Amino acid sequence: MNITKCIDSAGQIRVALVEDGNLIPLQTTAELPTLSAILAAENPKAAAASLARDQSIAIDDSTQWLPPIDQQEVWAAGVTYKRSQTARMEESEAAASCYDRVYNADRPEIFFKATPSRVSGHQQPLRIRTDAKWNVPEPEITLVLSPALKIVGLTVGNDMSSRDIEGENPLYLPQAKCYDQCAGLGPWITLMDELPSADAITVDLKIVRDGAIVFDQATSAAEMARKFDDLVQWLGRDNTMADGAFLMTGTGIVPTSDFTLLPDDVVNITIGGVGTLSNRIVQGAGS
Protein backbone atom coordinates (compact mmCIF):
# COMPACT_ATOMS: atom_id res chain seq x y z
CA MET A 1 0.00 0.00 0.00
CA ASN A 2 1.34 3.45 -1.01
CA ILE A 3 0.19 6.57 0.83
CA THR A 4 1.14 10.19 0.28
CA LYS A 5 0.11 13.84 0.52
CA CYS A 6 -0.98 16.06 -2.33
CA ILE A 7 -2.95 19.18 -3.19
CA ASP A 8 -6.31 18.51 -4.84
CA SER A 9 -8.06 20.57 -7.53
CA ALA A 10 -9.70 22.72 -4.82
CA GLY A 11 -6.31 23.62 -3.39
CA GLN A 12 -6.75 21.46 -0.30
CA ILE A 13 -3.97 19.37 1.24
CA ARG A 14 -5.08 15.74 1.14
CA VAL A 15 -3.85 12.37 2.36
CA ALA A 16 -4.19 9.96 -0.53
CA LEU A 17 -3.52 6.40 -1.57
CA VAL A 18 -1.65 5.71 -4.80
CA GLU A 19 -3.18 2.89 -6.84
CA ASP A 20 -2.91 1.99 -10.52
CA GLY A 21 -1.69 5.40 -11.63
CA ASN A 22 -4.30 7.27 -9.61
CA LEU A 23 -4.45 9.28 -6.42
CA ILE A 24 -7.34 8.33 -4.16
CA PRO A 25 -7.96 11.04 -1.54
CA LEU A 26 -8.98 9.72 1.86
CA GLN A 27 -11.65 11.19 4.12
CA THR A 28 -9.75 11.69 7.36
CA THR A 29 -11.57 11.49 10.69
CA ALA A 30 -11.24 12.81 14.22
CA GLU A 31 -9.49 9.55 15.14
CA LEU A 32 -7.23 9.61 12.08
CA PRO A 33 -6.93 13.29 11.12
CA THR A 34 -3.46 13.26 9.54
CA LEU A 35 -0.95 11.09 7.74
CA SER A 36 1.18 10.92 10.88
CA ALA A 37 -1.83 9.66 12.86
CA ILE A 38 -2.26 6.86 10.33
CA LEU A 39 1.43 5.99 10.62
CA ALA A 40 1.15 5.96 14.43
CA ALA A 41 -1.74 3.47 14.39
CA GLU A 42 -1.10 -0.07 15.57
CA ASN A 43 -1.64 -1.23 11.99
CA PRO A 44 -1.17 1.69 9.55
CA LYS A 45 -2.32 -0.30 6.52
CA ALA A 46 -5.57 -1.24 8.26
CA ALA A 47 -6.00 2.32 9.50
CA ALA A 48 -5.64 3.74 5.98
CA ALA A 49 -7.97 1.08 4.56
CA SER A 50 -10.63 1.98 7.13
CA LEU A 51 -11.02 5.52 5.77
CA ALA A 52 -13.63 6.37 3.16
CA ARG A 53 -12.34 7.22 -0.29
CA ASP A 54 -13.14 10.14 -2.56
CA GLN A 55 -13.15 9.92 -6.34
CA SER A 56 -9.80 8.94 -7.79
CA ILE A 57 -7.60 11.48 -9.60
CA ALA A 58 -5.41 10.42 -12.51
CA ILE A 59 -1.72 11.12 -11.94
CA ASP A 60 -0.32 13.38 -14.67
CA ASP A 61 2.01 16.34 -15.14
CA SER A 62 -0.40 18.59 -13.25
CA THR A 63 -0.33 16.48 -10.07
CA GLN A 64 0.77 18.57 -7.10
CA TRP A 65 2.80 16.26 -4.89
CA LEU A 66 3.76 17.09 -1.32
CA PRO A 67 6.41 15.36 0.78
CA PRO A 68 4.73 12.59 2.83
CA ILE A 69 5.60 14.22 6.15
CA ASP A 70 3.70 16.15 8.84
CA GLN A 71 5.69 17.20 11.92
CA GLN A 72 8.15 14.31 12.05
CA GLU A 73 11.87 14.92 12.36
CA VAL A 74 14.22 13.72 9.64
CA TRP A 75 17.43 12.04 10.77
CA ALA A 76 20.20 10.37 8.80
CA ALA A 77 22.91 7.79 9.27
CA GLY A 78 26.33 8.11 7.70
CA VAL A 79 29.13 5.80 6.58
CA THR A 80 26.90 2.73 6.44
CA TYR A 81 28.31 1.52 3.10
CA LYS A 82 31.95 0.86 2.20
CA ARG A 83 31.69 3.35 -0.69
CA SER A 84 30.61 6.08 1.71
CA GLN A 85 33.51 5.35 4.03
CA THR A 86 35.97 5.57 1.13
CA ALA A 87 34.46 8.78 -0.22
CA ARG A 88 34.47 10.53 3.14
CA MET A 89 38.11 9.58 3.69
CA GLU A 90 38.96 10.95 0.24
CA GLU A 91 37.26 14.29 0.82
CA SER A 92 39.06 15.09 4.05
CA GLU A 93 42.54 13.96 5.02
CA ALA A 94 42.07 15.49 8.47
CA ALA A 95 38.90 13.49 9.11
CA ALA A 96 39.92 10.25 7.40
CA SER A 97 40.59 8.40 10.64
CA CYS A 98 37.21 9.47 12.06
CA TYR A 99 35.31 8.02 9.10
CA ASP A 100 37.42 4.88 9.12
CA ARG A 101 36.76 4.31 12.82
CA VAL A 102 33.00 4.99 12.68
CA TYR A 103 32.54 2.50 9.84
CA ASN A 104 33.82 -0.27 12.11
CA ALA A 105 32.54 1.03 15.45
CA ASP A 106 29.55 -0.32 17.37
CA ARG A 107 28.01 3.16 17.54
CA PRO A 108 26.95 4.47 14.11
CA GLU A 109 27.08 8.04 12.88
CA ILE A 110 23.54 9.44 13.25
CA PHE A 111 22.78 13.12 12.76
CA PHE A 112 19.80 15.43 12.52
CA LYS A 113 18.99 16.16 8.88
CA ALA A 114 15.90 18.36 8.49
CA THR A 115 12.77 19.86 9.90
CA PRO A 116 9.61 19.34 7.78
CA SER A 117 9.83 22.85 6.33
CA ARG A 118 13.20 21.98 4.77
CA VAL A 119 11.88 18.86 3.00
CA SER A 120 10.87 18.75 -0.67
CA GLY A 121 8.54 16.20 -2.21
CA HIS A 122 8.39 14.58 -5.63
CA GLN A 123 8.85 17.09 -8.48
CA GLN A 124 9.62 19.89 -6.02
CA PRO A 125 13.05 21.60 -6.14
CA LEU A 126 16.04 20.68 -4.02
CA ARG A 127 18.77 23.21 -3.34
CA ILE A 128 22.54 23.37 -3.58
CA ARG A 129 24.24 25.91 -1.34
CA THR A 130 25.61 29.15 -2.78
CA ASP A 131 28.71 28.94 -0.55
CA ALA A 132 29.71 25.45 -1.70
CA LYS A 133 31.41 24.26 -4.89
CA TRP A 134 31.06 20.48 -4.54
CA ASN A 135 27.44 19.43 -4.08
CA VAL A 136 26.05 15.92 -4.51
CA PRO A 137 22.82 14.02 -3.98
CA GLU A 138 22.87 11.03 -1.65
CA PRO A 139 20.21 8.45 -2.57
CA GLU A 140 19.06 6.68 0.56
CA ILE A 141 16.60 4.02 1.63
CA THR A 142 14.54 5.89 4.20
CA LEU A 143 12.79 4.21 7.12
CA VAL A 144 9.41 5.54 8.17
CA LEU A 145 9.11 5.25 11.95
CA SER A 146 6.08 5.44 14.21
CA PRO A 147 6.32 7.29 17.56
CA ALA A 148 7.14 3.89 19.07
CA LEU A 149 10.08 3.73 16.59
CA LYS A 150 8.53 0.80 14.76
CA ILE A 151 9.45 0.60 11.08
CA VAL A 152 6.08 0.91 9.33
CA GLY A 153 7.28 1.52 5.79
CA LEU A 154 9.87 2.88 3.40
CA THR A 155 10.20 5.95 1.25
CA VAL A 156 12.82 7.35 -1.10
CA GLY A 157 15.24 9.83 0.42
CA ASN A 158 17.78 12.32 -0.94
CA ASP A 159 20.27 13.50 1.68
CA MET A 160 21.76 16.47 -0.19
CA SER A 161 25.33 17.19 0.84
CA SER A 162 27.95 19.90 0.32
CA ARG A 163 31.05 17.74 0.35
CA ASP A 164 33.61 20.55 0.26
CA ILE A 165 32.12 22.13 3.39
CA GLU A 166 32.09 18.83 5.27
CA GLY A 167 35.56 17.98 3.97
CA GLU A 168 37.02 21.26 5.19
CA ASN A 169 36.18 20.36 8.78
CA PRO A 170 33.95 17.54 10.14
CA LEU A 171 32.48 20.07 12.59
CA TYR A 172 30.87 21.77 9.59
CA LEU A 173 28.66 18.72 8.97
CA PRO A 174 25.41 20.46 10.06
CA GLN A 175 26.02 23.27 7.56
CA ALA A 176 26.83 20.78 4.80
CA LYS A 177 23.64 18.86 5.49
CA CYS A 178 20.90 21.09 6.92
CA TYR A 179 19.62 24.15 5.04
CA ASP A 180 16.57 25.18 2.99
CA GLN A 181 15.36 22.44 0.60
CA CYS A 182 18.16 20.11 1.73
CA ALA A 183 16.16 16.88 1.87
CA GLY A 184 13.91 15.03 -0.54
CA LEU A 185 11.26 12.50 0.51
CA GLY A 186 8.63 10.76 -1.58
CA PRO A 187 6.84 10.36 -3.80
CA TRP A 188 4.94 8.28 -1.25
CA ILE A 189 5.38 5.96 1.71
CA THR A 190 5.14 2.26 0.97
CA LEU A 191 3.51 0.73 4.05
CA MET A 192 4.87 -2.71 4.90
CA ASP A 193 4.05 -5.33 7.49
CA GLU A 194 7.63 -6.53 7.19
CA LEU A 195 10.56 -5.40 5.07
CA PRO A 196 11.68 -7.40 2.04
CA SER A 197 15.12 -8.99 1.88
CA ALA A 198 18.07 -6.62 1.61
CA ASP A 199 18.82 -7.83 -1.93
CA ALA A 200 15.34 -6.75 -3.03
CA ILE A 201 15.76 -3.17 -1.77
CA THR A 202 17.78 -1.75 -4.64
CA VAL A 203 18.89 1.87 -5.01
CA ASP A 204 19.37 3.54 -8.40
CA LEU A 205 20.58 7.10 -9.03
CA LYS A 206 20.33 8.84 -12.38
CA ILE A 207 21.21 12.51 -12.86
CA VAL A 208 19.97 14.24 -16.01
CA ARG A 209 21.61 17.40 -17.37
CA ASP A 210 20.38 19.14 -20.54
CA GLY A 211 18.33 16.07 -21.40
CA ALA A 212 21.21 13.58 -21.10
CA ILE A 213 22.08 11.18 -18.28
CA VAL A 214 25.40 12.35 -16.80
CA PHE A 215 25.49 9.96 -13.84
CA ASP A 216 24.01 6.46 -13.49
CA GLN A 217 24.83 4.04 -10.67
CA ALA A 218 23.07 1.45 -8.53
CA THR A 219 23.52 -0.49 -5.29
CA SER A 220 21.32 -2.32 -2.77
CA ALA A 221 20.76 -2.67 0.95
CA ALA A 222 22.75 -5.90 0.78
CA GLU A 223 25.88 -3.72 0.59
CA MET A 224 25.16 -2.05 3.92
CA ALA A 225 27.47 -2.69 6.85
CA ARG A 226 24.64 -2.08 9.35
CA LYS A 227 21.13 -3.41 9.85
CA PHE A 228 18.04 -1.20 9.79
CA ASP A 229 16.93 -2.32 13.26
CA ASP A 230 20.35 -1.50 14.67
CA LEU A 231 20.23 2.05 13.31
CA VAL A 232 16.73 2.55 14.74
CA GLN A 233 17.84 1.25 18.12
CA TRP A 234 20.69 3.77 18.27
CA LEU A 235 18.42 6.62 17.15
CA GLY A 236 16.02 5.83 19.97
CA ARG A 237 18.60 5.82 22.75
CA ASP A 238 17.61 8.56 25.22
CA ASN A 239 15.61 10.12 22.38
CA THR A 240 11.84 10.51 22.06
CA MET A 241 10.11 10.90 18.69
CA ALA A 242 6.65 12.09 19.71
CA ASP A 243 5.48 12.39 16.09
CA GLY A 244 7.55 9.57 14.66
CA ALA A 245 10.54 10.10 12.40
CA PHE A 246 12.16 9.46 9.06
CA LEU A 247 15.60 7.85 9.14
CA MET A 248 17.76 8.02 6.03
CA THR A 249 20.03 4.98 6.21
CA GLY A 250 23.15 6.15 4.39
CA THR A 251 24.33 6.09 0.80
CA GLY A 252 26.30 3.54 -1.18
CA ILE A 253 26.43 5.77 -4.27
CA VAL A 254 28.81 8.73 -4.22
CA PRO A 255 29.84 10.56 -7.42
CA THR A 256 33.57 11.03 -7.91
CA SER A 257 35.33 14.24 -6.93
CA ASP A 258 35.13 15.69 -10.45
CA PHE A 259 31.31 15.73 -10.37
CA THR A 260 29.11 18.38 -8.79
CA LEU A 261 25.43 19.17 -9.19
CA LEU A 262 24.46 22.22 -11.24
CA PRO A 263 21.24 24.26 -11.30
CA ASP A 264 18.54 22.63 -13.45
CA ASP A 265 20.00 19.13 -13.07
CA VAL A 266 17.26 16.57 -12.42
CA VAL A 267 17.99 13.92 -9.79
CA ASN A 268 16.04 10.67 -10.09
CA ILE A 269 16.30 8.15 -7.25
CA THR A 270 14.55 4.78 -7.47
CA ILE A 271 14.18 2.41 -4.51
CA GLY A 272 13.16 -1.12 -5.51
CA GLY A 273 9.67 -1.95 -4.27
CA VAL A 274 8.92 1.70 -3.47
CA GLY A 275 9.15 4.16 -6.38
CA THR A 276 11.06 7.03 -7.95
CA LEU A 277 11.69 10.45 -6.42
CA SER A 278 12.52 13.16 -8.95
CA ASN A 279 13.74 16.66 -8.09
CA ARG A 280 15.12 19.59 -10.07
CA ILE A 281 18.15 21.32 -8.57
CA VAL A 282 18.06 25.05 -7.80
CA GLN A 283 20.54 27.51 -6.31
CA GLY A 284 20.30 31.04 -5.04
CA ALA A 285 17.56 33.35 -3.82
CA GLY A 286 14.18 33.13 -5.49
CA SER A 287 14.87 29.74 -7.08
mmCIF file of N, CA, C and O in Angstrom, residues 48-82:
data_model
loop_
_atom_site.group_PDB
_atom_site.id
_atom_site.type_symbol
_atom_site.label_atom_id
_atom_site.label_comp_id
_atom_site.label_asym_id
_atom_site.label_seq_id
_atom_site.Cartn_x
_atom_site.Cartn_y
_atom_site.Cartn_z
ATOM 1 N N ALA A 48 -5.396 3.053 7.255
ATOM 2 C CA ALA A 48 -5.642 3.735 5.980
ATOM 3 C C ALA A 48 -6.812 3.104 5.240
ATOM 4 O O ALA A 48 -7.652 3.804 4.657
ATOM 5 N N ALA A 49 -6.891 1.785 5.270
ATOM 6 C CA ALA A 49 -7.966 1.083 4.562
ATOM 7 C C ALA A 49 -9.326 1.351 5.179
ATOM 8 O O ALA A 49 -10.356 1.210 4.507
ATOM 9 N N SER A 50 -9.348 1.756 6.450
ATOM 10 C CA SER A 50 -10.631 1.984 7.127
ATOM 11 C C SER A 50 -11.269 3.314 6.734
ATOM 12 O O SER A 50 -12.453 3.534 7.005
ATOM 13 N N LEU A 51 -10.510 4.200 6.107
ATOM 14 C CA LEU A 51 -11.022 5.522 5.771
ATOM 15 C C LEU A 51 -11.782 5.502 4.444
ATOM 16 O O LEU A 51 -11.383 4.821 3.492
ATOM 17 N N ALA A 52 -12.853 6.258 4.395
ATOM 18 C CA ALA A 52 -13.634 6.368 3.163
ATOM 19 C C ALA A 52 -12.801 7.063 2.086
ATOM 20 O O ALA A 52 -11.939 7.894 2.380
ATOM 21 N N ARG A 53 -13.107 6.702 0.826
ATOM 22 C CA ARG A 53 -12.341 7.219 -0.294
ATOM 23 C C ARG A 53 -13.170 8.194 -1.117
ATOM 24 O O ARG A 53 -14.353 7.971 -1.346
ATOM 25 N N ASP A 54 -12.505 9.257 -1.588
ATOM 26 C CA ASP A 54 -13.135 10.142 -2.560
ATOM 27 C C ASP A 54 -12.804 9.658 -3.962
ATOM 28 O O ASP A 54 -12.029 8.708 -4.153
ATOM 29 N N GLN A 55 -13.367 10.319 -4.955
ATOM 30 C CA GLN A 55 -13.153 9.916 -6.342
ATOM 31 C C GLN A 55 -11.679 10.007 -6.699
ATOM 32 O O GLN A 55 -10.983 10.950 -6.339
ATOM 33 N N SER A 56 -11.210 9.001 -7.428
ATOM 34 C CA SER A 56 -9.796 8.943 -7.786
ATOM 35 C C SER A 56 -9.425 10.047 -8.772
ATOM 36 O O SER A 56 -10.262 10.546 -9.529
ATOM 37 N N ILE A 57 -8.141 10.435 -8.736
ATOM 38 C CA ILE A 57 -7.604 11.479 -9.602
ATOM 39 C C ILE A 57 -6.440 10.878 -10.376
ATOM 40 O O ILE A 57 -5.505 10.335 -9.793
ATOM 41 N N ALA A 58 -6.492 10.959 -11.695
ATOM 42 C CA ALA A 58 -5.410 10.421 -12.513
ATOM 43 C C ALA A 58 -4.126 11.204 -12.263
ATOM 44 O O ALA A 58 -4.135 12.438 -12.196
ATOM 45 N N ILE A 59 -3.023 10.484 -12.117
ATOM 46 C CA ILE A 59 -1.719 11.118 -11.941
ATOM 47 C C ILE A 59 -1.198 11.557 -13.304
ATOM 48 O O ILE A 59 -1.113 10.760 -14.243
ATOM 49 N N ASP A 60 -0.884 12.848 -13.425
ATOM 50 C CA ASP A 60 -0.319 13.376 -14.665
ATOM 51 C C ASP A 60 0.629 14.519 -14.334
ATOM 52 O O ASP A 60 0.997 14.709 -13.161
ATOM 53 N N ASP A 61 1.023 15.263 -15.352
ATOM 54 C CA ASP A 61 2.014 16.336 -15.139
ATOM 55 C C ASP A 61 1.483 17.455 -14.258
ATOM 56 O O ASP A 61 2.265 18.258 -13.732
ATOM 57 N N SER A 62 0.171 17.522 -14.077
ATOM 58 C CA SER A 62 -0.400 18.587 -13.246
ATOM 59 C C SER A 62 -0.521 18.192 -11.771
ATOM 60 O O SER A 62 -0.889 19.029 -10.942
ATOM 61 N N THR A 63 -0.209 16.943 -11.455
ATOM 62 C CA THR A 63 -0.327 16.477 -10.073
ATOM 63 C C THR A 63 0.582 17.299 -9.159
ATOM 64 O O THR A 63 1.764 17.486 -9.450
ATOM 65 N N GLN A 64 0.010 17.769 -8.061
ATOM 66 C CA GLN A 64 0.770 18.573 -7.098
ATOM 67 C C GLN A 64 1.133 17.705 -5.899
ATOM 68 O O GLN A 64 0.356 17.546 -4.968
ATOM 69 N N TRP A 65 2.321 17.133 -5.950
ATOM 70 C CA TRP A 65 2.802 16.258 -4.886
ATOM 71 C C TRP A 65 3.309 17.083 -3.710
ATOM 72 O O TRP A 65 3.863 18.169 -3.871
ATOM 73 N N LEU A 66 3.151 16.549 -2.531
ATOM 74 C CA LEU A 66 3.759 17.091 -1.322
ATOM 75 C C LEU A 66 4.628 16.013 -0.696
ATOM 76 O O LEU A 66 4.379 14.812 -0.890
ATOM 77 N N PRO A 67 5.648 16.396 0.071
ATOM 78 C CA PRO A 67 6.410 15.362 0.778
ATOM 79 C C PRO A 67 5.504 14.657 1.784
ATOM 80 O O PRO A 67 4.676 15.310 2.436
ATOM 81 N N PRO A 68 5.620 13.354 1.937
ATOM 82 C CA PRO A 68 4.734 12.593 2.827
ATOM 83 C C PRO A 68 5.151 12.722 4.289
ATOM 84 O O PRO A 68 5.480 11.735 4.962
ATOM 85 N N ILE A 69 5.136 13.953 4.785
ATOM 86 C CA ILE A 69 5.596 14.221 6.145
ATOM 87 C C ILE A 69 4.674 15.252 6.779
ATOM 88 O O ILE A 69 4.132 16.121 6.088
ATOM 89 N N ASP A 70 4.455 15.146 8.088
ATOM 90 C CA ASP A 70 3.704 16.153 8.838
ATOM 91 C C ASP A 70 4.680 16.923 9.726
ATOM 92 O O ASP A 70 5.341 17.840 9.263
ATOM 93 N N GLN A 71 4.787 16.524 10.989
ATOM 94 C CA GLN A 71 5.693 17.198 11.919
ATOM 95 C C GLN A 71 6.857 16.313 12.355
ATOM 96 O O GLN A 71 7.566 16.639 13.308
ATOM 97 N N GLN A 72 7.069 15.209 11.663
ATOM 98 C CA GLN A 72 8.147 14.308 12.052
ATOM 99 C C GLN A 72 9.520 14.942 11.804
ATOM 100 O O GLN A 72 9.696 15.766 10.909
ATOM 101 N N GLU A 73 10.480 14.534 12.596
ATOM 102 C CA GLU A 73 11.868 14.925 12.365
ATOM 103 C C GLU A 73 12.471 14.011 11.311
ATOM 104 O O GLU A 73 12.062 12.855 11.155
ATOM 105 N N VAL A 74 13.472 14.531 10.601
ATOM 106 C CA VAL A 74 14.222 13.725 9.642
ATOM 107 C C VAL A 74 15.650 13.585 10.152
ATOM 108 O O VAL A 74 16.332 14.584 10.400
ATOM 109 N N TRP A 75 16.075 12.350 10.327
ATOM 110 C CA TRP A 75 17.429 12.036 10.771
ATOM 111 C C TRP A 75 18.137 11.246 9.682
ATOM 112 O O TRP A 75 17.509 10.769 8.737
ATOM 113 N N ALA A 76 19.440 11.102 9.808
ATOM 114 C CA ALA A 76 20.196 10.372 8.800
ATOM 115 C C ALA A 76 21.363 9.647 9.450
ATOM 116 O O ALA A 76 21.903 10.088 10.469
ATOM 117 N N ALA A 77 21.735 8.548 8.843
ATOM 118 C CA ALA A 77 22.908 7.787 9.267
ATOM 119 C C ALA A 77 23.986 7.941 8.202
ATOM 120 O O ALA A 77 23.691 8.056 7.006
ATOM 121 N N GLY A 78 25.229 7.956 8.632
ATOM 122 C CA GLY A 78 26.334 8.115 7.698
ATOM 123 C C GLY A 78 27.286 6.943 7.731
ATOM 124 O O GLY A 78 27.332 6.180 8.706
ATOM 125 N N VAL A 79 28.042 6.789 6.679
ATOM 126 C CA VAL A 79 29.125 5.804 6.575
ATOM 127 C C VAL A 79 28.594 4.399 6.877
ATOM 128 O O VAL A 79 29.173 3.649 7.657
ATOM 129 N N THR A 80 27.479 4.055 6.253
ATOM 130 C CA THR A 80 26.896 2.726 6.440
ATOM 131 C C THR A 80 27.233 1.791 5.283
ATOM 132 O O THR A 80 26.919 0.603 5.339
ATOM 133 N N TYR A 81 27.836 2.326 4.231
ATOM 134 C CA TYR A 81 28.312 1.524 3.097
ATOM 135 C C TYR A 81 29.813 1.731 2.961
ATOM 136 O O TYR A 81 30.350 2.792 3.302
ATOM 137 N N LYS A 82 30.508 0.735 2.427
ATOM 138 C CA LYS A 82 31.945 0.861 2.205
ATOM 139 C C LYS A 82 32.269 2.035 1.292
ATOM 140 O O LYS A 82 33.233 2.774 1.516
#
